[in-house]
PDB file of C-alpha atoms and ligand atoms in Angstrom:
ATOM      1  CA  MET A  10      12.829  -3.110 -19.149  1.00  0.00           C
ATOM      2  CA  THR A  11       9.306  -4.416 -18.610  1.00  0.00           C
ATOM      3  CA  SER A  12      10.036  -8.001 -19.666  1.00  0.00           C
ATOM      4  CA  GLN A  13       9.184 -11.188 -17.809  1.00  0.00           C
ATOM      5  CA  ARG A  14      12.898 -11.523 -17.050  1.00  0.00           C
ATOM      6  CA  ALA A  15      12.945  -8.198 -15.205  1.00  0.00           C
ATOM      7  CA  ARG A  16       9.889  -9.262 -13.184  1.00  0.00           C
ATOM      8  CA  ASP A  17      11.388 -12.650 -12.352  1.00  0.00           C
ATOM      9  CA  ARG A  18      14.553 -10.931 -11.206  1.00  0.00           C
ATOM     10  CA  LEU A  19      12.529  -8.673  -8.904  1.00  0.00           C
ATOM     11  CA  ALA A  20      10.730 -11.708  -7.443  1.00  0.00           C
ATOM     12  CA  THR A  21      14.092 -13.379  -6.736  1.00  0.00           C
ATOM     13  CA  LYS A  22      15.389 -10.203  -5.097  1.00  0.00           C
ATOM     14  CA  LEU A  23      12.332  -9.984  -2.814  1.00  0.00           C
ATOM     15  CA  LYS A  24      12.922 -13.563  -1.680  1.00  0.00           C
ATOM     16  CA  GLU A  25      16.626 -12.895  -1.074  1.00  0.00           C
ATOM     17  CA  GLU A  26      15.675  -9.875   1.026  1.00  0.00           C
ATOM     18  CA  GLY A  27      13.452 -11.850   3.343  1.00  0.00           C
ATOM     19  CA  ILE A  28       9.941 -11.844   1.836  1.00  0.00           C
ATOM     20  CA  ARG A  29       8.448 -15.239   2.677  1.00  0.00           C
ATOM     21  CA  ASP A  30       4.814 -15.130   1.538  1.00  0.00           C
ATOM     22  CA  GLN A  31       4.753 -16.779  -1.892  1.00  0.00           C
ATOM     23  CA  ARG A  32       1.282 -15.329  -2.679  1.00  0.00           C
ATOM     24  CA  VAL A  33       2.711 -11.834  -2.312  1.00  0.00           C
ATOM     25  CA  ILE A  34       5.798 -12.611  -4.415  1.00  0.00           C
ATOM     26  CA  ASP A  35       3.654 -14.110  -7.202  1.00  0.00           C
ATOM     27  CA  ILE A  36       1.314 -11.126  -7.256  1.00  0.00           C
ATOM     28  CA  ILE A  37       4.178  -8.647  -7.429  1.00  0.00           C
ATOM     29  CA  ARG A  38       5.733 -10.685 -10.232  1.00  0.00           C
ATOM     30  CA  ASN A  39       2.455 -10.585 -12.183  1.00  0.00           C
ATOM     31  CA  THR A  40       1.359  -6.998 -11.514  1.00  0.00           C
ATOM     32  CA  PRO A  41       2.408  -4.592 -14.307  1.00  0.00           C
ATOM     33  CA  ARG A  42       4.216  -1.964 -12.178  1.00  0.00           C
ATOM     34  CA  HIS A  43       5.125  -0.044 -15.344  1.00  0.00           C
ATOM     35  CA  HIS A  44       1.428   0.874 -15.722  1.00  0.00           C
ATOM     36  CA  PHE A  45       1.703   2.906 -12.526  1.00  0.00           C
ATOM     37  CA  ILE A  46       4.534   5.224 -13.539  1.00  0.00           C
ATOM     38  CA  ASP A  47       5.385   7.644 -16.307  1.00  0.00           C
ATOM     39  CA  GLN A  48       6.561   6.181 -19.612  1.00  0.00           C
ATOM     40  CA  ALA A  49       9.984   7.826 -19.194  1.00  0.00           C
ATOM     41  CA  LEU A  50      10.588   5.597 -16.145  1.00  0.00           C
ATOM     42  CA  HIS A  51       9.325   2.318 -17.639  1.00  0.00           C
ATOM     43  CA  SER A  52      12.836   0.898 -17.939  1.00  0.00           C
ATOM     44  CA  ARG A  53      13.143   1.119 -14.129  1.00  0.00           C
ATOM     45  CA  ALA A  54       9.707  -0.266 -13.251  1.00  0.00           C
ATOM     46  CA  TYR A  55      10.985  -3.604 -11.915  1.00  0.00           C
ATOM     47  CA  GLU A  56      13.937  -2.228  -9.974  1.00  0.00           C
ATOM     48  CA  ASN A  57      13.562  -2.528  -6.227  1.00  0.00           C
ATOM     49  CA  THR A  58      13.314   1.251  -5.726  1.00  0.00           C
ATOM     50  CA  ALA A  59      10.709   3.929  -5.054  1.00  0.00           C
ATOM     51  CA  LEU A  60      10.050   6.118  -8.125  1.00  0.00           C
ATOM     52  CA  PRO A  61       8.482   9.586  -8.552  1.00  0.00           C
ATOM     53  CA  ILE A  62       4.790   9.765  -9.589  1.00  0.00           C
ATOM     54  CA  GLY A  63       4.454  13.578  -9.679  1.00  0.00           C
ATOM     55  CA  HIS A  64       3.122  16.077  -7.103  1.00  0.00           C
ATOM     56  CA  GLY A  65       6.212  15.332  -4.970  1.00  0.00           C
ATOM     57  CA  GLN A  66       4.956  11.793  -4.270  1.00  0.00           C
ATOM     58  CA  THR A  67       6.413   8.335  -4.938  1.00  0.00           C
ATOM     59  CA  ILE A  68       5.336   4.799  -5.729  1.00  0.00           C
ATOM     60  CA  SER A  69       6.806   2.737  -2.870  1.00  0.00           C
ATOM     61  CA  GLN A  70       9.765   0.391  -3.235  1.00  0.00           C
ATOM     62  CA  PRO A  71       8.522  -3.115  -4.185  1.00  0.00           C
ATOM     63  CA  TRP A  72      10.182  -4.642  -1.095  1.00  0.00           C
ATOM     64  CA  VAL A  73       8.225  -2.239   1.125  1.00  0.00           C
ATOM     65  CA  VAL A  74       4.943  -3.060  -0.674  1.00  0.00           C
ATOM     66  CA  ALA A  75       5.721  -6.771  -0.260  1.00  0.00           C
ATOM     67  CA  ARG A  76       6.670  -6.470   3.426  1.00  0.00           C
ATOM     68  CA  MET A  77       3.574  -4.414   4.296  1.00  0.00           C
ATOM     69  CA  THR A  78       1.266  -6.759   2.398  1.00  0.00           C
ATOM     70  CA  GLU A  79       2.831  -9.824   3.996  1.00  0.00           C
ATOM     71  CA  ALA A  80       2.539  -8.222   7.446  1.00  0.00           C
ATOM     72  CA  LEU A  81      -1.180  -7.542   6.901  1.00  0.00           C
ATOM     73  CA  LEU A  82      -1.848 -11.140   5.838  1.00  0.00           C
ATOM     74  CA  GLU A  83       0.187 -12.980   8.468  1.00  0.00           C
ATOM     75  CA  PHE A  84      -2.714 -13.794  10.827  1.00  0.00           C
ATOM     76  CA  GLY A  85      -5.247 -14.610   8.107  1.00  0.00           C
ATOM     77  CA  VAL A  86      -6.541 -12.913   4.985  1.00  0.00           C
ATOM     78  CA  PRO A  87      -8.558  -9.802   5.923  1.00  0.00           C
ATOM     79  CA  GLN A  88     -11.854  -9.218   4.080  1.00  0.00           C
ATOM     80  CA  LYS A  89     -12.173  -5.470   4.209  1.00  0.00           C
ATOM     81  CA  VAL A  90      -9.054  -3.289   4.002  1.00  0.00           C
ATOM     82  CA  LEU A  91      -8.587   0.487   4.223  1.00  0.00           C
ATOM     83  CA  GLU A  92      -5.573   2.139   2.590  1.00  0.00           C
ATOM     84  CA  ILE A  93      -4.572   5.739   3.328  1.00  0.00           C
ATOM     85  CA  GLY A  94      -2.528   7.246   0.471  1.00  0.00           C
ATOM     86  CA  THR A  95      -3.635   5.755  -2.870  1.00  0.00           C
ATOM     87  CA  GLY A  96      -0.776   7.456  -4.762  1.00  0.00           C
ATOM     88  CA  SER A  97      -0.248   5.547  -8.012  1.00  0.00           C
ATOM     89  CA  GLY A  98      -2.730   2.845  -6.964  1.00  0.00           C
ATOM     90  CA  TYR A  99      -0.086   0.096  -7.035  1.00  0.00           C
ATOM     91  CA  GLN A 100      -0.369  -1.030  -3.398  1.00  0.00           C
ATOM     92  CA  ALA A 101      -4.180  -1.057  -3.695  1.00  0.00           C
ATOM     93  CA  VAL A 102      -3.954  -3.251  -6.808  1.00  0.00           C
ATOM     94  CA  VAL A 103      -1.574  -5.686  -5.085  1.00  0.00           C
ATOM     95  CA  LEU A 104      -3.969  -5.961  -2.130  1.00  0.00           C
ATOM     96  CA  ALA A 105      -7.070  -6.194  -4.326  1.00  0.00           C
ATOM     97  CA  GLN A 106      -5.735  -9.480  -5.700  1.00  0.00           C
ATOM     98  CA  LEU A 107      -5.612 -10.962  -2.179  1.00  0.00           C
ATOM     99  CA  VAL A 108      -8.577  -9.632  -0.196  1.00  0.00           C
ATOM    100  CA  SER A 109     -12.296  -9.118  -0.872  1.00  0.00           C
ATOM    101  CA  GLN A 110     -12.617  -5.351  -0.749  1.00  0.00           C
ATOM    102  CA  ILE A 111     -10.228  -2.395  -0.702  1.00  0.00           C
ATOM    103  CA  TYR A 112     -11.170   1.149   0.314  1.00  0.00           C
ATOM    104  CA  THR A 113      -8.473   3.681  -0.545  1.00  0.00           C
ATOM    105  CA  VAL A 114      -8.255   7.413   0.238  1.00  0.00           C
ATOM    106  CA  GLU A 115      -6.022   9.997  -1.506  1.00  0.00           C
ATOM    107  CA  ARG A 116      -5.792  13.749  -0.859  1.00  0.00           C
ATOM    108  CA  ILE A 117      -4.402  14.740  -4.317  1.00  0.00           C
ATOM    109  CA  GLU A 118      -7.245  14.615  -6.822  1.00  0.00           C
ATOM    110  CA  GLU A 119      -5.103  14.245  -9.936  1.00  0.00           C
ATOM    111  CA  LEU A 120      -3.251  11.211  -8.521  1.00  0.00           C
ATOM    112  CA  LEU A 121      -6.571   9.630  -7.588  1.00  0.00           C
ATOM    113  CA  ARG A 122      -7.950  10.223 -11.089  1.00  0.00           C
ATOM    114  CA  GLN A 123      -4.979   8.418 -12.640  1.00  0.00           C
ATOM    115  CA  ALA A 124      -5.166   5.568 -10.108  1.00  0.00           C
ATOM    116  CA  ARG A 125      -8.881   5.075 -10.864  1.00  0.00           C
ATOM    117  CA  ARG A 126      -8.116   4.826 -14.573  1.00  0.00           C
ATOM    118  CA  ARG A 127      -5.565   2.074 -13.803  1.00  0.00           C
ATOM    119  CA  PHE A 128      -8.070   0.156 -11.635  1.00  0.00           C
ATOM    120  CA  ARG A 129     -10.532   0.226 -14.555  1.00  0.00           C
ATOM    121  CA  GLN A 130      -7.925  -0.789 -17.126  1.00  0.00           C
ATOM    122  CA  LEU A 131      -6.893  -3.744 -14.990  1.00  0.00           C
ATOM    123  CA  GLY A 132     -10.546  -4.760 -14.612  1.00  0.00           C
ATOM    124  CA  LEU A 133     -10.465  -4.624 -10.799  1.00  0.00           C
ATOM    125  CA  THR A 134     -13.940  -4.042  -9.401  1.00  0.00           C
ATOM    126  CA  ASN A 135     -13.221  -4.532  -5.685  1.00  0.00           C
ATOM    127  CA  ILE A 136     -11.474  -1.192  -5.085  1.00  0.00           C
ATOM    128  CA  ARG A 137     -13.488   1.810  -3.874  1.00  0.00           C
ATOM    129  CA  SER A 138     -11.641   5.099  -3.727  1.00  0.00           C
ATOM    130  CA  ARG A 139     -12.285   8.512  -2.326  1.00  0.00           C
ATOM    131  CA  HIS A 140     -10.760  12.003  -2.538  1.00  0.00           C
ATOM    132  CA  ASP A 141     -10.442  13.130   1.068  1.00  0.00           C
ATOM    133  CA  ASP A 142      -8.125  13.698   4.006  1.00  0.00           C
ATOM    134  CA  GLY A 143      -7.151  10.148   4.925  1.00  0.00           C
ATOM    135  CA  LYS A 144      -6.385  11.190   8.515  1.00  0.00           C
ATOM    136  CA  LEU A 145     -10.136  10.897   8.960  1.00  0.00           C
ATOM    137  CA  GLY A 146     -10.196   7.336   7.614  1.00  0.00           C
ATOM    138  CA  TRP A 147     -13.480   6.275   5.949  1.00  0.00           C
ATOM    139  CA  ALA A 148     -15.963   6.324   8.830  1.00  0.00           C
ATOM    140  CA  ASP A 149     -19.051   5.251   6.851  1.00  0.00           C
ATOM    141  CA  GLU A 150     -17.417   1.940   5.929  1.00  0.00           C
ATOM    142  CA  ALA A 151     -15.786   1.133   9.292  1.00  0.00           C
ATOM    143  CA  PRO A 152     -14.852  -1.204  10.869  1.00  0.00           C
ATOM    144  CA  PHE A 153     -12.000  -2.567   8.746  1.00  0.00           C
ATOM    145  CA  ASP A 154     -10.226  -5.898   9.279  1.00  0.00           C
ATOM    146  CA  ALA A 155      -6.972  -4.288   8.227  1.00  0.00           C
ATOM    147  CA  ILE A 156      -5.661  -0.752   7.654  1.00  0.00           C
ATOM    148  CA  ILE A 157      -2.506   0.254   5.780  1.00  0.00           C
ATOM    149  CA  LEU A 158      -1.019   3.756   5.774  1.00  0.00           C
ATOM    150  CA  THR A 159       1.425   4.509   2.977  1.00  0.00           C
ATOM    151  CA  ALA A 160       2.476   7.942   4.251  1.00  0.00           C
ATOM    152  CA  ALA A 161       4.200   8.622   7.575  1.00  0.00           C
ATOM    153  CA  GLY A 162       2.973  10.712  10.493  1.00  0.00           C
ATOM    154  CA  ASP A 163       4.314  11.168  14.035  1.00  0.00           C
ATOM    155  CA  ALA A 164       1.569   8.881  15.293  1.00  0.00           C
ATOM    156  CA  ILE A 165      -1.429   6.956  13.962  1.00  0.00           C
ATOM    157  CA  PRO A 166      -4.405   9.377  13.863  1.00  0.00           C
ATOM    158  CA  HIS A 167      -7.066   8.431  16.430  1.00  0.00           C
ATOM    159  CA  ALA A 168      -9.887   8.525  13.883  1.00  0.00           C
ATOM    160  CA  ILE A 169      -8.089   5.763  11.956  1.00  0.00           C
ATOM    161  CA  LEU A 170      -7.437   3.545  14.969  1.00  0.00           C
ATOM    162  CA  ASP A 171     -11.103   3.877  15.919  1.00  0.00           C
ATOM    163  CA  GLN A 172     -12.042   2.359  12.545  1.00  0.00           C
ATOM    164  CA  LEU A 173      -9.995  -0.825  13.041  1.00  0.00           C
ATOM    165  CA  SER A 174     -11.996  -3.872  14.106  1.00  0.00           C
ATOM    166  CA  PRO A 175     -11.206  -5.099  17.674  1.00  0.00           C
ATOM    167  CA  THR A 176      -8.952  -7.884  16.347  1.00  0.00           C
ATOM    168  CA  GLY A 177      -7.807  -6.003  13.244  1.00  0.00           C
ATOM    169  CA  VAL A 178      -4.265  -5.412  11.979  1.00  0.00           C
ATOM    170  CA  LEU A 179      -2.760  -2.041  11.062  1.00  0.00           C
ATOM    171  CA  VAL A 180       0.559  -1.510   9.275  1.00  0.00           C
ATOM    172  CA  ALA A 181       2.054   1.967   8.955  1.00  0.00           C
ATOM    173  CA  PRO A 182       5.288   3.971   8.822  1.00  0.00           C
ATOM    174  CA  VAL A 183       5.639   6.218  11.877  1.00  0.00           C
ATOM    175  CA  GLY A 184       8.200   8.906  12.672  1.00  0.00           C
ATOM    176  CA  SER A 185      10.122  11.746  11.049  1.00  0.00           C
ATOM    177  CA  PRO A 186      11.710  11.490   7.559  1.00  0.00           C
ATOM    178  CA  SER A 187      15.140  10.811   9.098  1.00  0.00           C
ATOM    179  CA  ASN A 188      13.917   8.276  11.650  1.00  0.00           C
ATOM    180  CA  GLN A 189      10.962   6.192  10.512  1.00  0.00           C
ATOM    181  CA  MET A 190       9.822   2.742  11.514  1.00  0.00           C
ATOM    182  CA  LEU A 191       7.321   0.442   9.904  1.00  0.00           C
ATOM    183  CA  ILE A 192       5.064  -0.681  12.711  1.00  0.00           C
ATOM    184  CA  ARG A 193       2.283  -3.233  13.039  1.00  0.00           C
ATOM    185  CA  MET A 194      -0.535  -2.912  15.563  1.00  0.00           C
ATOM    186  CA  ARG A 195      -2.855  -5.787  16.321  1.00  0.00           C
ATOM    187  CA  GLY A 196      -6.067  -5.408  18.299  1.00  0.00           C
ATOM    188  CA  ASP A 197      -6.260  -7.871  21.209  1.00  0.00           C
ATOM    189  CA  GLY A 198     -10.079  -7.895  21.104  1.00  0.00           C
ATOM    190  CA  GLN A 199     -10.304  -5.970  24.398  1.00  0.00           C
ATOM    191  CA  GLY A 200      -9.512  -2.497  23.155  1.00  0.00           C
ATOM    192  CA  ASP A 201      -5.718  -2.737  23.479  1.00  0.00           C
ATOM    193  CA  PHE A 202      -3.065  -3.148  20.802  1.00  0.00           C
ATOM    194  CA  ILE A 203       0.023  -5.301  20.483  1.00  0.00           C
ATOM    195  CA  GLN A 204       2.653  -3.198  18.706  1.00  0.00           C
ATOM    196  CA  GLU A 205       5.719  -4.454  16.825  1.00  0.00           C
ATOM    197  CA  GLU A 206       8.481  -2.712  14.877  1.00  0.00           C
ATOM    198  CA  LEU A 207       9.005  -4.378  11.497  1.00  0.00           C
ATOM    199  CA  ALA A 208      11.692  -2.394   9.653  1.00  0.00           C
ATOM    200  CA  ALA A 209      13.320   1.004   9.165  1.00  0.00           C
ATOM    201  CA  VAL A 210      11.649   2.736   6.195  1.00  0.00           C
ATOM    202  CA  SER A 211      11.413   6.093   4.412  1.00  0.00           C
ATOM    203  CA  PHE A 212       7.960   7.299   3.325  1.00  0.00           C
ATOM    204  CA  VAL A 213       6.574  10.653   2.191  1.00  0.00           C
ATOM    205  CA  PRO A 214       4.740  12.538   4.971  1.00  0.00           C
ATOM    206  CA  LEU A 215       1.099  12.066   5.926  1.00  0.00           C
ATOM    207  CA  LEU A 216      -0.336  15.550   5.354  1.00  0.00           C
ATOM    208  CA  GLY A 217      -3.554  17.136   6.530  1.00  0.00           C
ATOM    209  CA  GLY A 218      -6.418  18.432   4.356  1.00  0.00           C
ATOM    210  CA  ILE A 219      -6.939  17.774   0.665  1.00  0.00           C
ATOM    211  CA  GLY A 220      -4.647  18.870  -2.186  1.00  0.00           C
TER     212      GLY A 220
HETATM  213  N1  SAH B 306       0.336   3.533  -1.872  1.00  0.00           N
HETATM  214  C1  SAH B 306       0.989   4.385  -2.848  1.00  0.00           C
HETATM  215  C2  SAH B 306       2.154   5.151  -2.238  1.00  0.00           C
HETATM  216  C3  SAH B 306       1.891   6.585  -2.435  1.00  0.00           C
HETATM  217  S1  SAH B 306       2.906   7.753  -1.623  1.00  0.00           S
HETATM  218  C4  SAH B 306       1.380   3.614  -4.095  1.00  0.00           C
HETATM  219  O1  SAH B 306       1.253   2.391  -4.113  1.00  0.00           O
HETATM  220  O2  SAH B 306       1.768   4.248  -5.086  1.00  0.00           O
HETATM  221  C5  SAH B 306       1.800   8.326  -0.364  1.00  0.00           C
HETATM  222  C6  SAH B 306       0.526   8.988  -0.813  1.00  0.00           C
HETATM  223  O3  SAH B 306      -0.154   9.409   0.373  1.00  0.00           O
HETATM  224  C7  SAH B 306       0.684  10.235  -1.668  1.00  0.00           C
HETATM  225  O4  SAH B 306      -0.019  10.079  -2.870  1.00  0.00           O
HETATM  226  C8  SAH B 306       0.095  11.352  -0.821  1.00  0.00           C
HETATM  227  O5  SAH B 306      -0.598  12.347  -1.563  1.00  0.00           O
HETATM  228  C9  SAH B 306      -0.862  10.575   0.065  1.00  0.00           C
HETATM  229  N2  SAH B 306      -1.238  11.240   1.318  1.00  0.00           N
HETATM  230  C10 SAH B 306      -0.462  11.924   2.209  1.00  0.00           C
HETATM  231  N3  SAH B 306      -1.206  12.384   3.225  1.00  0.00           N
HETATM  232  C11 SAH B 306      -2.491  11.982   3.003  1.00  0.00           C
HETATM  233  C12 SAH B 306      -3.713  12.156   3.689  1.00  0.00           C
HETATM  234  N4  SAH B 306      -3.815  12.834   4.827  1.00  0.00           N
HETATM  235  N5  SAH B 306      -4.834  11.606   3.140  1.00  0.00           N
HETATM  236  C13 SAH B 306      -4.793  10.895   1.977  1.00  0.00           C
HETATM  237  N6  SAH B 306      -3.654  10.717   1.275  1.00  0.00           N
HETATM  238  C14 SAH B 306      -2.515  11.253   1.777  1.00  0.00           C
END
């Protein structure tokens, strides 16, 4: 079901499950998630679940997208945001409707090709994307006001932390598949970070190299 009713129901569910930022809820309600998945799964597009997108990868659960987006925006709307793990492109499209400029990196070329087609179809011109190993970040465009990782590693790669502005915000899943936490790190302006645990989550792994 891709109807307005299904989208409204998802928005209600997000609110019930603790999402507070109305901007984020409205954007998720109005973003056509069915455009980001295979036709065979369209009937499930507005369920609050992760879904397969091929190559062993998934489009994240809407609640997780909402929580991560809300966590990035809590201290003010960042201008320049880096995403590691473009996947379907859905999280990038949600963010692109809130911030000035998104830079997104994906290691699987075919996924990136499909995501770029969706960005064009939706008429979004503030997303730049790159086929590369996201563990390296996007050095030429650093620093970023905010960084979001949508794949989980044991720790945040140093190259990525180095590209966060001194008062920037980073949101990422960290840990093993059986024990993962969504964390937020906030630069204190003096080279240190304030770290918080936001929720238990389950993401695909952050891999090295390009696919
Ligand atoms: N943000 C995505 C979620 C995709 S799942 C969405 O909204 O659909 C995570 C993605 O991270 C996968 O596509 C995977 O290929 C990618 N990934 C994993 N390790 C990576 C790395 N080192 N560099 C770039 N992308 C990576």
